Tab-separated table of C-alpha atoms in Angstrom:
chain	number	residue	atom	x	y	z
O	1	UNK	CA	1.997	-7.872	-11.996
O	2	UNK	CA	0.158	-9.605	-13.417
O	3	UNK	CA	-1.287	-7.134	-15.670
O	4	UNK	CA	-3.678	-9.813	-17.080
O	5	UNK	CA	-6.547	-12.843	-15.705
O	6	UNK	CA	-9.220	-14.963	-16.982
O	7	UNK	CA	-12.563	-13.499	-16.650
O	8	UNK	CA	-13.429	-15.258	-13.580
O	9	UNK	CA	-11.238	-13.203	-11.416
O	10	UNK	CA	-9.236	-14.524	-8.801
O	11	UNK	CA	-5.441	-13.583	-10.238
O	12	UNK	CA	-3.198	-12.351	-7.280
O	13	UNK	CA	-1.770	-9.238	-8.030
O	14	UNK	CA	1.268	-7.288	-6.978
O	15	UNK	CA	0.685	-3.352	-6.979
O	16	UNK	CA	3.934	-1.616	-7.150
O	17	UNK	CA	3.869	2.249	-6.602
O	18	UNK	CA	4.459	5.367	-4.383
O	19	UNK	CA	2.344	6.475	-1.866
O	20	UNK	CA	0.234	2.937	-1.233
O	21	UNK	CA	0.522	3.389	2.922
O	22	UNK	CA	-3.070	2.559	4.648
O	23	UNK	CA	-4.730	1.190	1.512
O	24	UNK	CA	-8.536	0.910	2.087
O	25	UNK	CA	-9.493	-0.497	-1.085
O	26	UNK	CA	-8.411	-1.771	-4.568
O	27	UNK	CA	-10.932	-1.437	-7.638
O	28	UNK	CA	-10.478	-3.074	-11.276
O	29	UNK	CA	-12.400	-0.425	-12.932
O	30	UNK	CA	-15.862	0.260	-10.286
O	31	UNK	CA	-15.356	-3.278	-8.640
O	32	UNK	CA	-13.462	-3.379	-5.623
O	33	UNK	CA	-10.614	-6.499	-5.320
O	34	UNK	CA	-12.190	-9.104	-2.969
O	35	UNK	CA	-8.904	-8.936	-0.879
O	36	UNK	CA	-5.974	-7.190	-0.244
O	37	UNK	CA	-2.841	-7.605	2.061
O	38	UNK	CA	0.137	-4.662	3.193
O	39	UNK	CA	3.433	-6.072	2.866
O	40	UNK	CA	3.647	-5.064	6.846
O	41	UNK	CA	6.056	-2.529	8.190
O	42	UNK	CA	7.071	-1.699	11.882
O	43	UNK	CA	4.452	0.867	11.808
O	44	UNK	CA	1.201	-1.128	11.044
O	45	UNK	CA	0.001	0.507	8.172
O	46	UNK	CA	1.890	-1.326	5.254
O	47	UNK	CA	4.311	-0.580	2.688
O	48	UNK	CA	4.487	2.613	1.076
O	49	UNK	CA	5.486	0.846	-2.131
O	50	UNK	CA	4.067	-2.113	-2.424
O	51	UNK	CA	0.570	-4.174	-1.789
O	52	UNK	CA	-1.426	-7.596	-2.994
O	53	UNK	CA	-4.527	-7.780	-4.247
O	54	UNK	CA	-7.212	-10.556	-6.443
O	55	UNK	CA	-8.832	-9.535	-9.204
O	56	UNK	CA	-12.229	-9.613	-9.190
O	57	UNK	CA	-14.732	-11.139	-11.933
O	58	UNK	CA	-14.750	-8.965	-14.926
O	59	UNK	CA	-15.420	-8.655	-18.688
O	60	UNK	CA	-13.500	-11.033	-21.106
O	61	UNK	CA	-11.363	-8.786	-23.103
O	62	UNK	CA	-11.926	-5.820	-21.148
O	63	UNK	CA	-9.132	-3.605	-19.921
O	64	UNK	CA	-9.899	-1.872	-16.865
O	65	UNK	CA	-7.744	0.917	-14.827
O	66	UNK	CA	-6.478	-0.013	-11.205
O	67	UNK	CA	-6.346	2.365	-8.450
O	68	UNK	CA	-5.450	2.221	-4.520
O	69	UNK	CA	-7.474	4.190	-2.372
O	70	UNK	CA	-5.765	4.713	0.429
O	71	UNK	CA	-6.906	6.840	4.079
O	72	UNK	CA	-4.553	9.490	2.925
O	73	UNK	CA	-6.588	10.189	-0.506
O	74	UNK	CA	-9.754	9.297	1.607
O	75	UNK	CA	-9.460	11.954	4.039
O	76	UNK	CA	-8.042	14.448	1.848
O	77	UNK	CA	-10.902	14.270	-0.941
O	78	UNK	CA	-7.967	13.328	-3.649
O	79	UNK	CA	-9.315	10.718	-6.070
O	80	UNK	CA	-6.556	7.625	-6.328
O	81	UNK	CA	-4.775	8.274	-9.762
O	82	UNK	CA	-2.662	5.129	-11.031
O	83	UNK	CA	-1.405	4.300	-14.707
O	84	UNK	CA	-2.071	0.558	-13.780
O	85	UNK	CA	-4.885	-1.670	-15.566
O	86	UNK	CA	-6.088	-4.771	-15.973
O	87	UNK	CA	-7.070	-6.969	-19.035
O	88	UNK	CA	-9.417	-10.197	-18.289
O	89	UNK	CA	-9.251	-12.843	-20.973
């Protein structure tokens, strides 16, 4: 949440889910999110549930998927799946 941003990018996100430990990267669509932050946890890696991230610049009206790749899906080969997206305005 939000699920929506102006086309200029920069909305902070909140990216609720399962399995989100270690995140590496967030993309909106093929761009990656200029920055993202782990809730922290007393292990280091962040929350398995929950993460922040900024949109990046997109396409006005466009409606582009979100996905969380994280060093478990990295190192296993496992291509992030998500039901998330994103729709600049």
């Amino acid at each position: 949440a939000p699920d929506s941003g102006p086309a200029a990018g920069g909305t902070a996100t909140d990216i609720t889910g399962a399995n989100l430990s270690c995140p590496l990267s967030v993309q909106f669509g093929a761009v990656a999110a200029p920055s993202l932050t782990t809730v922290q946890t007393i292990l280091g890696c962040g929350s398995t549930q929950s993460l922040a991230a900024t949109a990046p610049p997109g396409i006005d009206r466009e409606t582009v998927p979100v996905t969380v790749q994280t060093a478990e899906s990295f190192y296993s080969g496992s291509a992030p799946q998500s039901s998330a997206s994103f729709s600049y305005r």
